[in-house]
Each structure stands twice: as structure tokens, then as C-alpha cells.
Short mmCIF file of C-alpha atoms and ligand atoms in Angstrom, two decimals:
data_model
loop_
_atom_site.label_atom_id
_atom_site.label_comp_id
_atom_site.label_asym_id
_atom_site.label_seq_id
_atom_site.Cartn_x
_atom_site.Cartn_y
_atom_site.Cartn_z
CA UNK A 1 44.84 -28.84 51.26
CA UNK A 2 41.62 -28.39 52.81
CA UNK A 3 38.35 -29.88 54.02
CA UNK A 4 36.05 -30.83 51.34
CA UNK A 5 34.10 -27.68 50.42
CA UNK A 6 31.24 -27.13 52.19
CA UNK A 7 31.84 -29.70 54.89
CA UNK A 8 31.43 -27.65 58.84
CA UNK A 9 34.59 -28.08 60.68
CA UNK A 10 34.90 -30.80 62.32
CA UNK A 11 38.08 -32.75 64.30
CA UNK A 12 39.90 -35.22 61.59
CA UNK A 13 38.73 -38.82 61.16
CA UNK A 14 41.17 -41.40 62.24
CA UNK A 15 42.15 -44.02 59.90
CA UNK A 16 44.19 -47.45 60.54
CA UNK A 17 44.99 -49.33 57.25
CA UNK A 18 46.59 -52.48 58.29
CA UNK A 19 49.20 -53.08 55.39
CA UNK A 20 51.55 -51.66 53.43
CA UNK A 21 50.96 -53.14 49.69
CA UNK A 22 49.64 -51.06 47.04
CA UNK A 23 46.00 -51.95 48.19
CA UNK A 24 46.58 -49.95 51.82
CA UNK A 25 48.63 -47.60 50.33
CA UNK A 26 46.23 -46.91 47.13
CA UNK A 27 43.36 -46.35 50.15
CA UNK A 28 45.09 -43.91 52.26
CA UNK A 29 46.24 -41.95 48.85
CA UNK A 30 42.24 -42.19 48.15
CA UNK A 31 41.26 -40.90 51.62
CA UNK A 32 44.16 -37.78 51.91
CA UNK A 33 43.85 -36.65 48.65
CA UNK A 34 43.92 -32.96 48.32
CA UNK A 35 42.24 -32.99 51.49
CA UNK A 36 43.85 -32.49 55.44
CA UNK A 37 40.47 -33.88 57.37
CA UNK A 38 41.28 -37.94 57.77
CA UNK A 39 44.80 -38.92 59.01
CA UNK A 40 45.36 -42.27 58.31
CA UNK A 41 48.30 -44.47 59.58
CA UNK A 42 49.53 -47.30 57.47
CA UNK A 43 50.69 -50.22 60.18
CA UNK A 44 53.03 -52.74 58.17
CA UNK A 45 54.43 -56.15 59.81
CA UNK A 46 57.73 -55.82 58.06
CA UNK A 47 60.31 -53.74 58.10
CA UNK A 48 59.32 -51.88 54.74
CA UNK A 49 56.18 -50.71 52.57
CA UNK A 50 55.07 -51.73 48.92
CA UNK A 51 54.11 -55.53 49.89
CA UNK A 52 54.18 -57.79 46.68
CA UNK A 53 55.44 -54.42 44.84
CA UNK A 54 58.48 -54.91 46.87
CA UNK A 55 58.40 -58.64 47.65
CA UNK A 56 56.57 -60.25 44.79
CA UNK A 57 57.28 -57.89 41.46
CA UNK A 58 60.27 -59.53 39.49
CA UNK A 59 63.42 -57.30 39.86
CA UNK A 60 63.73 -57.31 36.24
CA UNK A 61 60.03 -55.86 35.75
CA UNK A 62 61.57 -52.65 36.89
CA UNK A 63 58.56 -50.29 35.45
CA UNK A 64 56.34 -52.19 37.56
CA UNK A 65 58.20 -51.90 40.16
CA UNK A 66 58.66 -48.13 39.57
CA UNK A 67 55.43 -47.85 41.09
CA UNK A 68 56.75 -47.72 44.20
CA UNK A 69 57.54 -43.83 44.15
CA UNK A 70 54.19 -42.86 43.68
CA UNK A 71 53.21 -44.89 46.67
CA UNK A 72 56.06 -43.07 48.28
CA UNK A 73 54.80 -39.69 47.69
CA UNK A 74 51.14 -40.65 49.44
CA UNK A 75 53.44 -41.64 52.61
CA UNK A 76 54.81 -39.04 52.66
CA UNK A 77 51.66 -36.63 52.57
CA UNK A 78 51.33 -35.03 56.28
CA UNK A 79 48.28 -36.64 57.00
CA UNK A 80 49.86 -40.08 56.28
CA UNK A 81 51.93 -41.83 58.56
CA UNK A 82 54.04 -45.35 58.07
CA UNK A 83 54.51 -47.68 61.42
CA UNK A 84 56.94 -50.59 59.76
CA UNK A 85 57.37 -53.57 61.83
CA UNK A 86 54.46 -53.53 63.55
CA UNK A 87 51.87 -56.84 63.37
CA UNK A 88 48.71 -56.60 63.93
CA UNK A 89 46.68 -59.58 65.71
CA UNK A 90 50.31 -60.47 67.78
CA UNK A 91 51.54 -56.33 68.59
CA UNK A 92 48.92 -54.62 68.59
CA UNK A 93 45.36 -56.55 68.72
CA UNK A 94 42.67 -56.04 66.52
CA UNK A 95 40.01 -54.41 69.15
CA UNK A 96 42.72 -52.18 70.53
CA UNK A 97 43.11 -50.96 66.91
CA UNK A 98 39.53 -49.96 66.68
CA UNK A 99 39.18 -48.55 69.89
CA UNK A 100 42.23 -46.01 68.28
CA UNK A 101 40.56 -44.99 65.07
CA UNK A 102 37.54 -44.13 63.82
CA UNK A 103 38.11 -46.80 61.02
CA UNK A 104 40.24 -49.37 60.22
CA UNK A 105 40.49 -51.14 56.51
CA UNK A 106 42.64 -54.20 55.99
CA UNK A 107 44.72 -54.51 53.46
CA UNK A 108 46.65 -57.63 54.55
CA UNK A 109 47.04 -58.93 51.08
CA UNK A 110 47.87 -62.85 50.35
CA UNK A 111 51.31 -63.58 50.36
CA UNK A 112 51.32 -67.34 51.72
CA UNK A 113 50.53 -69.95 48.64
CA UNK A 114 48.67 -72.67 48.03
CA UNK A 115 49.54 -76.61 48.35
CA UNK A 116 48.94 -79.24 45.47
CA UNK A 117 48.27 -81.95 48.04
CA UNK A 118 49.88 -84.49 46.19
CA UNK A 119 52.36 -87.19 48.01
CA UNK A 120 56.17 -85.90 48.24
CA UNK A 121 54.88 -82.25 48.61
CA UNK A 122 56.99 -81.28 51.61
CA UNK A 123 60.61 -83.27 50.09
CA UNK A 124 63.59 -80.75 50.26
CA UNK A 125 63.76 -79.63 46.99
CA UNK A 126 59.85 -78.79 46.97
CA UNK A 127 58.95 -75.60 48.03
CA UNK A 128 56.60 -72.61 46.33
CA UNK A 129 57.55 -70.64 43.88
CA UNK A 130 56.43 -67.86 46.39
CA UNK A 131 59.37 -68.66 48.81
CA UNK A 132 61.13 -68.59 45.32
CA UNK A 133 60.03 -65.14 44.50
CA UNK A 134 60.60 -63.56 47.98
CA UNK A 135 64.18 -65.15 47.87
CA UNK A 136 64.90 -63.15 44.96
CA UNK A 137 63.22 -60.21 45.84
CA UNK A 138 65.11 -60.08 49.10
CA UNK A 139 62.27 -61.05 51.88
CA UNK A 140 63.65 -60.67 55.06
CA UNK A 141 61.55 -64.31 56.14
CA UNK A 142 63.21 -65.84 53.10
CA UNK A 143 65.06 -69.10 52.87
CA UNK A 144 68.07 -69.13 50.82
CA UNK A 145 68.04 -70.80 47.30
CA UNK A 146 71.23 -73.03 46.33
CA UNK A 147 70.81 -73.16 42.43
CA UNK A 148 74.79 -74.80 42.09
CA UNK A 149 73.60 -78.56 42.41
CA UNK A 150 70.02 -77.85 40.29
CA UNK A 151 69.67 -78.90 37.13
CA UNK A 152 66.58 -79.51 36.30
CA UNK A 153 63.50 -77.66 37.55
CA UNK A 154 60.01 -78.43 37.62
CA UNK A 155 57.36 -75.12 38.01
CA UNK A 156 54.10 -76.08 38.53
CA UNK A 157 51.21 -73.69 37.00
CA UNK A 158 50.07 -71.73 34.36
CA UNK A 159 49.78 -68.30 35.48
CA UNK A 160 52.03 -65.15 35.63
CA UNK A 161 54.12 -66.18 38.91
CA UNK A 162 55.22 -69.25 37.16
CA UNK A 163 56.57 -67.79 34.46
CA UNK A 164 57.98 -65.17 36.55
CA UNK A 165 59.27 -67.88 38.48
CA UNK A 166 60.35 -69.85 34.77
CA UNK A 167 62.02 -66.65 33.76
CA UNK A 168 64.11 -65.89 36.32
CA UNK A 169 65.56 -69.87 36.38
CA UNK A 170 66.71 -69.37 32.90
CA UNK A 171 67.51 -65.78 31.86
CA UNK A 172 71.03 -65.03 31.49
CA UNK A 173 72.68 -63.65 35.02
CA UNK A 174 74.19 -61.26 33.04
CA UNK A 175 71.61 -59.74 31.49
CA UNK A 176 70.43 -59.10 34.92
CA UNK A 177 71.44 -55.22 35.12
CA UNK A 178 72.72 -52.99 37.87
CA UNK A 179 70.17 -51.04 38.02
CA UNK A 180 67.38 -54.29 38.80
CA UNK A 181 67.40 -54.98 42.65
CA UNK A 182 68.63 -58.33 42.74
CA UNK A 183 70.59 -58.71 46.70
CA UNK A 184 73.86 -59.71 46.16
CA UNK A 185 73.56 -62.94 47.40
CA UNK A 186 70.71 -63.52 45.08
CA UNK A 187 73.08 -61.92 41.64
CA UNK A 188 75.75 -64.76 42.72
CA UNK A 189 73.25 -67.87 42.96
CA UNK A 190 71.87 -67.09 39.74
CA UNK A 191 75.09 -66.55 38.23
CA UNK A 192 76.86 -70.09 40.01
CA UNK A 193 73.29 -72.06 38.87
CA UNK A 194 73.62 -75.24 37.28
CA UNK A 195 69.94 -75.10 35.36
CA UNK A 196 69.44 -76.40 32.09
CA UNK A 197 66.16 -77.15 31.50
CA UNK A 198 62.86 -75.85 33.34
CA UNK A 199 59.72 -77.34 33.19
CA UNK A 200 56.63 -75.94 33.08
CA UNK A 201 53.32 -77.97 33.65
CA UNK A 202 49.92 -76.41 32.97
CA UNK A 203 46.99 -78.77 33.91
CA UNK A 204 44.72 -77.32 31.22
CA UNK A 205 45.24 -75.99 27.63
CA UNK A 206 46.90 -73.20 26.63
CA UNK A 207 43.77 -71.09 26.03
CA UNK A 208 42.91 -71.70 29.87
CA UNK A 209 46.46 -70.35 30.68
CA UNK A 210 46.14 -67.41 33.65
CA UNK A 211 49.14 -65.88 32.22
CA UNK A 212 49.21 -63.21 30.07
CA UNK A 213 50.24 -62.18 26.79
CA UNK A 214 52.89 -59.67 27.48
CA UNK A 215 54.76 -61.91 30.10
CA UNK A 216 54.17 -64.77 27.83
CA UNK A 217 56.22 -63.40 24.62
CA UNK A 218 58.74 -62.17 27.29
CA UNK A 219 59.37 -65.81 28.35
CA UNK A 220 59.77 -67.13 25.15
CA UNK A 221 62.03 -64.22 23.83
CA UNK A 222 64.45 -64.46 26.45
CA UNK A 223 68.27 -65.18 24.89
CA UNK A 224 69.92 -68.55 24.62
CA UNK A 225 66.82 -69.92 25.46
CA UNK A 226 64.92 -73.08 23.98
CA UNK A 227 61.28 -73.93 23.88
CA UNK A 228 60.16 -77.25 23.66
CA UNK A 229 56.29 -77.36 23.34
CA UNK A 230 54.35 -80.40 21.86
CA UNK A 231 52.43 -78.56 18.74
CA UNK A 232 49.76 -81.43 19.65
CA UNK A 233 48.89 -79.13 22.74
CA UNK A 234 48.05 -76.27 20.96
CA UNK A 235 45.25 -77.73 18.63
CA UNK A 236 42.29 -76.16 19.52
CA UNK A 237 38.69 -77.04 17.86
CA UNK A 238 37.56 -73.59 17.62
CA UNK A 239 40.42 -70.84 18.79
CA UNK A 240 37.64 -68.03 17.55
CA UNK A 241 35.58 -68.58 20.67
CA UNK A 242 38.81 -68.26 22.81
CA UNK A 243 39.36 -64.86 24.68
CA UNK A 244 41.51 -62.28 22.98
CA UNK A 245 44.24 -63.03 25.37
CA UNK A 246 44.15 -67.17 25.08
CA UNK A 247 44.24 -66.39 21.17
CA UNK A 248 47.14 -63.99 21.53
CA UNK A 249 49.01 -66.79 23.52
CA UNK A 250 48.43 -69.34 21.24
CA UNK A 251 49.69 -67.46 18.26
CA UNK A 252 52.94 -67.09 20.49
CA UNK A 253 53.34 -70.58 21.64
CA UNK A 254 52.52 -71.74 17.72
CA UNK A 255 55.15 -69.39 16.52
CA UNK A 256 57.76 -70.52 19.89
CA UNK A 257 56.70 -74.68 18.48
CA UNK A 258 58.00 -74.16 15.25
CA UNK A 259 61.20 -72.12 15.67
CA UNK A 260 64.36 -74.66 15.26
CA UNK A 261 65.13 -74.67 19.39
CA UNK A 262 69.28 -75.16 18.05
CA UNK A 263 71.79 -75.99 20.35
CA UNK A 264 70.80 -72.67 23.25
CA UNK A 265 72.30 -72.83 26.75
CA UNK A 266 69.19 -73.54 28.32
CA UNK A 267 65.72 -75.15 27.39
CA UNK A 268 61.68 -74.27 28.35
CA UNK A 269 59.51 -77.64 28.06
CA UNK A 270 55.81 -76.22 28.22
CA UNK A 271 53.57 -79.45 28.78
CA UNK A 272 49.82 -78.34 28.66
CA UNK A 273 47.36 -80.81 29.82
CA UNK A 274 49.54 -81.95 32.18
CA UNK A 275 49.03 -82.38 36.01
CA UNK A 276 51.91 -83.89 38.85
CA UNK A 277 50.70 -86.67 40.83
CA UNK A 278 53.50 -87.12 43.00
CA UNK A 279 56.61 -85.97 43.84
CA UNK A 280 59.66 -88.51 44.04
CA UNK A 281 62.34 -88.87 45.78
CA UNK A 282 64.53 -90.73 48.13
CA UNK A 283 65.47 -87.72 51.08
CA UNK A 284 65.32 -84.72 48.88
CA UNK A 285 63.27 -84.31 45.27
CA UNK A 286 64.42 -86.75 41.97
CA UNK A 287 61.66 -86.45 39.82
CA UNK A 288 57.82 -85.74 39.15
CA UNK A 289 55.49 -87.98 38.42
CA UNK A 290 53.27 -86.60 35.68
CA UNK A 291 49.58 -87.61 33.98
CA UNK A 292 48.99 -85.94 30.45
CA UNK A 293 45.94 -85.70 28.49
CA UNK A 294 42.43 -86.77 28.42
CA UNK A 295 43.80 -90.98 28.46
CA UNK A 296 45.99 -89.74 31.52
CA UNK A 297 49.30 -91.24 30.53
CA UNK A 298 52.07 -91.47 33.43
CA UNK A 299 55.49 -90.54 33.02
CA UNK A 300 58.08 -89.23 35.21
CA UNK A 301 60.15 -86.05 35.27
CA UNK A 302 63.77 -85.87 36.38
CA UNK A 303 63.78 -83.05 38.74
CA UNK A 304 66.46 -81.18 41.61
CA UNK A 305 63.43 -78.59 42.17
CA UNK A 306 60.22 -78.50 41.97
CA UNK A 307 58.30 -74.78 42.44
CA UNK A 308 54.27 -75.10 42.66
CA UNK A 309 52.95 -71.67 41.55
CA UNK A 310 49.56 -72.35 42.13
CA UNK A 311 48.47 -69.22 43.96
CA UNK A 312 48.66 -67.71 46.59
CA UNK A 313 46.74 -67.36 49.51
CA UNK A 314 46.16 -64.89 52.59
CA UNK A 315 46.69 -66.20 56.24
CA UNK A 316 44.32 -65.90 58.78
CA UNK A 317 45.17 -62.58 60.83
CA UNK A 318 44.22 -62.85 64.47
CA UNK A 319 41.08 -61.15 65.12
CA UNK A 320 40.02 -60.71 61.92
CA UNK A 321 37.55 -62.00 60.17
CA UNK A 322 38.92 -64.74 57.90
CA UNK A 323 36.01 -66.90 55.82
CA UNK A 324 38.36 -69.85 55.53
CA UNK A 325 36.71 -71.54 52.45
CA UNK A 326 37.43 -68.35 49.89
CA UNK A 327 40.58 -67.50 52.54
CA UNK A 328 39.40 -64.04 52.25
CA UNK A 329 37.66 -61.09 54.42
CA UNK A 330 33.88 -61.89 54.21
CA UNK A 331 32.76 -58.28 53.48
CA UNK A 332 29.48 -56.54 51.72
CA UNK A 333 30.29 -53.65 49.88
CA UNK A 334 33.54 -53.41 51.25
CA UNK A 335 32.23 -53.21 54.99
CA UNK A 336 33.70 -56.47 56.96
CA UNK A 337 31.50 -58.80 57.95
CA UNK A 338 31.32 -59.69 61.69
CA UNK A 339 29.27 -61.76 63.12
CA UNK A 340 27.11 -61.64 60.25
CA UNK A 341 26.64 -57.90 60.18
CA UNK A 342 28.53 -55.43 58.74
CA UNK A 343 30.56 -54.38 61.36
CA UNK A 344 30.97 -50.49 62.12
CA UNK A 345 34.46 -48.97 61.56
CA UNK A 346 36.25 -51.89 59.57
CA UNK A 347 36.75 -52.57 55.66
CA UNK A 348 38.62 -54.59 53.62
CA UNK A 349 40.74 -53.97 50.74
CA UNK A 350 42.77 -55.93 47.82
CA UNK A 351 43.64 -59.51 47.83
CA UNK A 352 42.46 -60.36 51.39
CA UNK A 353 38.89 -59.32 50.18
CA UNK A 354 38.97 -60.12 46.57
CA UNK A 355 41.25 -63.50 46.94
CA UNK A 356 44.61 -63.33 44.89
CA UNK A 357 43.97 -62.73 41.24
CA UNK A 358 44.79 -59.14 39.17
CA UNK A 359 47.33 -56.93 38.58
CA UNK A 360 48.43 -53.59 40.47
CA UNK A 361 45.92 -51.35 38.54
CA UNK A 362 42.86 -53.25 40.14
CA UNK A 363 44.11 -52.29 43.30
CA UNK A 364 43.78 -48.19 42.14
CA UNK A 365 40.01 -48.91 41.37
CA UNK A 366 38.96 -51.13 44.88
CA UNK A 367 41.11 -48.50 47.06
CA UNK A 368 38.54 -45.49 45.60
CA UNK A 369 35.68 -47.49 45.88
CA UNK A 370 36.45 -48.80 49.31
CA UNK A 371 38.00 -44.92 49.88
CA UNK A 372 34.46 -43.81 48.64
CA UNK A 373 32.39 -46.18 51.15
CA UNK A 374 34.36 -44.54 54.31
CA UNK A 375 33.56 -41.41 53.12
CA UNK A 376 29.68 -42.18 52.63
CA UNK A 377 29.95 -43.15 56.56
CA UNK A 378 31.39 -40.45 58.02
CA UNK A 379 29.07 -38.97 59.87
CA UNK A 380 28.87 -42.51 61.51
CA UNK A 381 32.49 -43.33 62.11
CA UNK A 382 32.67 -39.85 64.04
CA UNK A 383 30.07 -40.89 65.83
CA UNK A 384 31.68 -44.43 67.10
CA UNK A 385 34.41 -42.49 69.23
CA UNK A 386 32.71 -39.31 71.16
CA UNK A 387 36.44 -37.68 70.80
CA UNK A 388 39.57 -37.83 68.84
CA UNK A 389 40.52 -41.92 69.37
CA UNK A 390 43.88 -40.60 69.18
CA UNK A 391 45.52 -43.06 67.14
CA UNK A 392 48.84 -45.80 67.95
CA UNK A 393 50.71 -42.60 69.12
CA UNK A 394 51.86 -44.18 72.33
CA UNK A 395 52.08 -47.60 71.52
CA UNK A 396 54.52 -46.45 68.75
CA UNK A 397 56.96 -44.60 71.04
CA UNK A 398 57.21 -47.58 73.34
CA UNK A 399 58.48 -49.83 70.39
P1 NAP B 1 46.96 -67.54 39.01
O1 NAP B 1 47.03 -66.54 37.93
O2 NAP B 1 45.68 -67.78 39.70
O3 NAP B 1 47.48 -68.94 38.39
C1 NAP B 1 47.51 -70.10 39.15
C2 NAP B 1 47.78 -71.29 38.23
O4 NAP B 1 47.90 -72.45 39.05
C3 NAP B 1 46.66 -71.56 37.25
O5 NAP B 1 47.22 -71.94 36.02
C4 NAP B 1 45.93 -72.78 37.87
O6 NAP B 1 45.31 -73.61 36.95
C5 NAP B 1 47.09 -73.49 38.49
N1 NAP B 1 46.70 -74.41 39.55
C6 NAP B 1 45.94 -74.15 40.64
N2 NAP B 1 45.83 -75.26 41.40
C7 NAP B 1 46.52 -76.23 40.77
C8 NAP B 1 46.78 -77.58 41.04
N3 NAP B 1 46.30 -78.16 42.13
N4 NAP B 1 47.54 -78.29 40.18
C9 NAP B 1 48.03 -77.71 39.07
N5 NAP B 1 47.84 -76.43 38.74
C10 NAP B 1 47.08 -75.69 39.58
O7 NAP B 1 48.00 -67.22 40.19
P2 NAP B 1 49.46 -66.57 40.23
O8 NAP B 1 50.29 -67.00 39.10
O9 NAP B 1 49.91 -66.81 41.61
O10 NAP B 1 49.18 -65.00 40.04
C11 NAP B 1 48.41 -64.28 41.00
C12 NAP B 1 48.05 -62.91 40.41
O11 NAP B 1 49.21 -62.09 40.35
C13 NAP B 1 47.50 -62.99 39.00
O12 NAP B 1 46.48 -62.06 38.84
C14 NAP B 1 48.70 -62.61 38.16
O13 NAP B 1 48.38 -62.09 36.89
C15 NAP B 1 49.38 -61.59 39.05
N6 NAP B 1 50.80 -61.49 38.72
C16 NAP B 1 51.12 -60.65 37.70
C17 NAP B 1 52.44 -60.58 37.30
C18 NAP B 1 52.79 -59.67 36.15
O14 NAP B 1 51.95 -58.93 35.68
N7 NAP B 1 54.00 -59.72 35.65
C19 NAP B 1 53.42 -61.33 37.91
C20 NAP B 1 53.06 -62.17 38.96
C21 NAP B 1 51.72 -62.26 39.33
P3 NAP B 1 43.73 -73.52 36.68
O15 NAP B 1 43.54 -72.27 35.88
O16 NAP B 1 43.45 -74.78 35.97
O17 NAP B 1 43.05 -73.42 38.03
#
């Protein structure tokens, strides 16, 4: 590895990503490739790398999740180093950070969620399907899941979290393998569950469904399952001005409404066009009280559990900059936005900047562009620090 050709020696550029998802992890790959000139350290609040890889990917999704060895092999690179348990904002604070490196991009991600703000929200037995998925996944901040006493569950949302979320409720424990890794504690809930029927409510149609195709026909496949969808949902006027995907869903949920649902183990209900209004219950959650349609007709859902998949969200990291309206990192062209400037010496990266919407891959593209934009400033970042900032060295050997 080497300096970029033709570049005049020069000491190495300092780098502080703040996160250890595929976004921060992507951008220090994009900075260190084939080149020994920018050492970047990778500062992660918990105890391990790979973010929503690690604590948001289904364990059964194990290609996905396979991902995680290339983002391995850029940690381990020389110039890359990985400081686990380590929060910025409460450890280490933001302007100490920057007086360390010559730039620092955060790649915080979004891994709180979103509220429905409807009455009955905050019963036990209500909770977000991303406390669900970081249950399963093993979270060390995660809350426990009892699935012996729940029957009936209720996931609200129509993108691929929920039926992540949908999935995992009703697939077969055993066809969870060995190889998928499911904690221990998490293999025996699933296997001691009491769920029969899940619930799925989508506020729109299902050609304004988030979820895609692939995870879609995975759902619907999945063995000594049921689905119960109204074929009145999935009239559409016009299905050829619906995206490829939308029309791809609605050929599967057309095909999933007319196959003979038979006496399975467990059943789906899909209800499109239908939004909760409250959430019942006298101490912990009974049921979910739904509209449906355009005439808004009430009814009520029995329900133990009630997941809202609704997105998620990133949380405000002390010191910086956090445009609370989007919930994102006000940036232009990837340079953060302080003050109303672009701020010398910090970026942004993946969800925190672009809000909580795509899959892994867009990550690859914003870590080279935002990778390509540190690069064009160089000359500038070298000249923030008059010498080597030196880095968290010493701050790291305390802890
Ligand atoms: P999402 O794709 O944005 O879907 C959120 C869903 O919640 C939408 O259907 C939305 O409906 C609905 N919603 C929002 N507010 C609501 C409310 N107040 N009441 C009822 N419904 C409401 O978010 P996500 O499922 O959290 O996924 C986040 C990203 O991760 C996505 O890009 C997703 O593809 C990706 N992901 C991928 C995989 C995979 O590839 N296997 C797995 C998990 C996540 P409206 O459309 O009407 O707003």
C-alpha cells in the first residue's frame, strides 16, 4: 500500500468515524483502500461492530448478514483501528474528538423508532418491533420477550421490518438452524411461544407497501403458515401505473388470497387500508382498535402484543448537529452543517444523514461519495491541525 501516486509525502490524515454500522465501516474501507496515508479509527458505543448488520439483520437472513466479514477485513487493515464501547457525546465529547483528528464523519445510524401517537401506546404488551428485533438479534440494551402467554400479535406497518418482525413470530422454531445466530435464550422463547395468528396492518394499499418483493414471497412461503388477506384490498384501478415492485407484490398477495389457507399451525391476516386508533387494554394490551377503508369502519383486534414497525429513527447525539424535524445530520454535500455553515473537519454518513430508508448496498455508494468529499479537502483538513492531532491514543489506554 502506498500514497496515492504522485501525491508529495506528507504525515497521514487522521480520521474519526463515529460508528460502527456498515455506513462507518463502508467509509473507512473507502478512505484506506490500497492506500497507507489516512488512519482512521472507528469509535463504536457498544461492545461490537456491524450496527443494524449485527443488531437489526434477521438471523435467518444469514447472506445478509454474511456481510459482516468483509467489513471485518477493512478493520482489520493497519491503518484501521476499532475502539468498541466507547460513546461519543457522554465519553469522549464531540469537540475533543475534533481537536484529535483531522476529520471526523458520523455514522451514528438510526436505531431508536418511531411512535404512532395513538392512546394505549406505552401499555405492557406495546413496544416496537425494533426492541423486538434487537431482542432477537441479541442487543446487549435489550428487554427480554416472553412469547409463552402471546397469542395473538398485532405488527403495525408495511415495510420490510414488519415483516421481518411478522416472520420471525410465525416461522417454525425448528426450522430455525444452527448455523443462524439466534442466543439461546432467544431459540427457547420462540420455541415455548404460544402465537397463532399475527396481524399485520398496512395503512395504505398494497401497491404503497415499503416492503419488498423478495421478503414479501418469503413471508408468505413460510411452512404451516396461513394467509388471510381480503381479495377486496388488492383491487387496484390501474396496477399498470404501479411500480415494478408494487406490481410484483400484488401478483404475490393475489396468488397468497386465493390459495385454500387449510387447517396450518399458524395464520398471517394482512389488512391493507387499515390504520390503529388505539390500543386497549385494562393494565397490559387486549386488543387494537382498528379504522379500515375510505368509510373508516371501527373494529377491534384481540391482541397479547402489539409491535409498531413504523421506522426508525436516529437520537440526538450530544454535540452534534441533530435537525430535529427530518431527525437527521443537516449536511450539504456530505459536509455537516454547523451553525449554518459547513463546518470544517466533520461529515455525515448513512441513516443519520439520509434518515432511515434503504438497504446495505446504499450504504457502499454514500461511504465513496462521502470517502470522495474528504479526499477533495485534504489539503484543508491538514491544514486545521498544524501537526499530527494524534488521535484517542491516550484516552483509549485509560479505559
Ligand atoms: P419503512 O420501510 O419506512 O416502512 C415503515 C412503514 O410504517 C410504512 O409502511 C409506513 O407507511 C408505516 N407507517 C409509518 N408511520 C405510520 C403510522 N403512524 N401508522 C401506521 N403506519 C405507519 O421502515 P422499516 O420497515 O423500518 O425499514 C427501514 C429500512 O430498512 C427500509 O429501507 C427497509 O427496506 C430496510 N430493511 C430491509 C430489510 C431487508 O432487506 N430484509 C429488513 C429490514 C429493514 P406509509 O408508507 O404509509 O408511510
Amino acid at each position: 500500500m502506498n500514497a496515492v501516486p504522485g501525491s508529495v509525502a506528507r504525515r497521514p490524515l487522521r480520521v474519526a468515524v463515529v460508528g460502527a454500522g456498515p455506513a462507518g465501516i463502508y467509509t473507512a474501507d473507502s478512505l484506506t483502500f490500497e492506500r497507507d496515508d489516512i488512519l482512521v479509527d472507528v469509535i463504536e458505543r457498544l461492545p461490537e461492530p456491524f450496527g443494524l448488520l449485527r443488531f437489526g439483520v434477521a438471523p435467518d437472513h444469514l447472506t445478509i448478514k454474511s456481510a459482516a466479514g468483509s467489513l471485518q477485513q477493512v478493520l482489520d487493515r493497519p491503518g484501521v483501528r476499532l475502539l468498541c464501547n466507547t460513546q461519543v457525546g457522554t465519553d469522549v465529547k464531540v469537540e475533543d474528538l475534533r481537536a484529535a483528528y483531522d476529520a471526523v464523519v458520523y455514522a451514528t445510524g438510526a436505531d431508536a423508532d418511531r411512535s404512532l401517537t395513538i392512546p394505549g401506546e406505552d401499555l405492557p404488551g406495546s413496544t416496537s418491533a425494533t426492541a423486538f428485533v434487537k431482542w432477537y438479534n441479541g442487543h446487549p440494551e435489550a428487554d427480554a420477550f416472553d412469547l409463552a402467554q402471546t397469542r395473538r400479535a398485532v405488527v403495525v406497518g408495511a415495510g420490510n421490518v414488519a415483516l421481518d418482525a411478522c416472520r420471525i413470530l410465525l416461522k417454525d422454531p425448528g426450522s430455525f438452524t444452527a448455523e443462524m445466530p439466534l442466543p439461546a435464550p432467544v431459540r427457547e422463547a420462540l420455541r415455548a411461544s404460544a402465537v397463532t395468528d399475527v396481524h399485520l396492518l398496512a395503512r395504505r394499499g398494497p401497491q404503497d407497501a415499503k416492503f419488498t418483493s423478495k421478503e414479501l414471497g418469503e413471508l408468505l412461503r413460510l411452512e404451516r403458515v396461513a394467509t388471510v388477506v381480503d381479495a377486496r384490498d388488492l383491487t387496484a384501478p390501474d396496477a399498470n401505473g404501479f411500480s415494478p415492485m408494487a406490481r410484483r407484490n400484488l401478483k404475490l398477495l393475489e396468488q397468497a388470497a386465493e390459495r385454500d389457507p387449510g387447517e396450518q399451525v399458524r395464520r398471517l391476516h394482512l389488512h391493507f387500508h387499515t390504520r390503529p386508533v388505539a390500543i386497549e387494554g385494562n393494565g397490559t394490551v387486549a386488543g387494537v382498535r382498528v379504522e379500515h377503508g375510505p368509510d373508516s369502519t371501527a373494529g377491534l383486534l384481540d391482541a397479547d402484543l402489539v409491535l409498531r414497525a413504523v421506522g426508525y429513527r436516529s437520537r440526538p447525539v450530544d454535540g452534534i448537529p441533530h435537525a430535529e424535524e427530518t431527525a437527521t445530520i443537516p449536511h450539504v454535500d456530505h459536509r455537516v452543517i454547523r451553525e449554518g455553515e459547513p463546518s470544517a473537519g466533520e461529515y455525515a454518513v448513512g441513516w443519520a444523514k439520509r434518515g432511515p430508508t434503504g438497504i446495505l448496498g446504499r450504504n457502499r455508494s454514500d461511504a465513496d461519495d462521502t470517502a470522495q468529499v474528504i479526499l477533495d479537502d485534504l489539503d484543508v483538513l491538514l491544514a486545521l491541525h498544524p501537526e499530527d492531532p494524534g488521535g484517542l491514543a491516550d484516552f483509549t489506554a485509560q479505559r
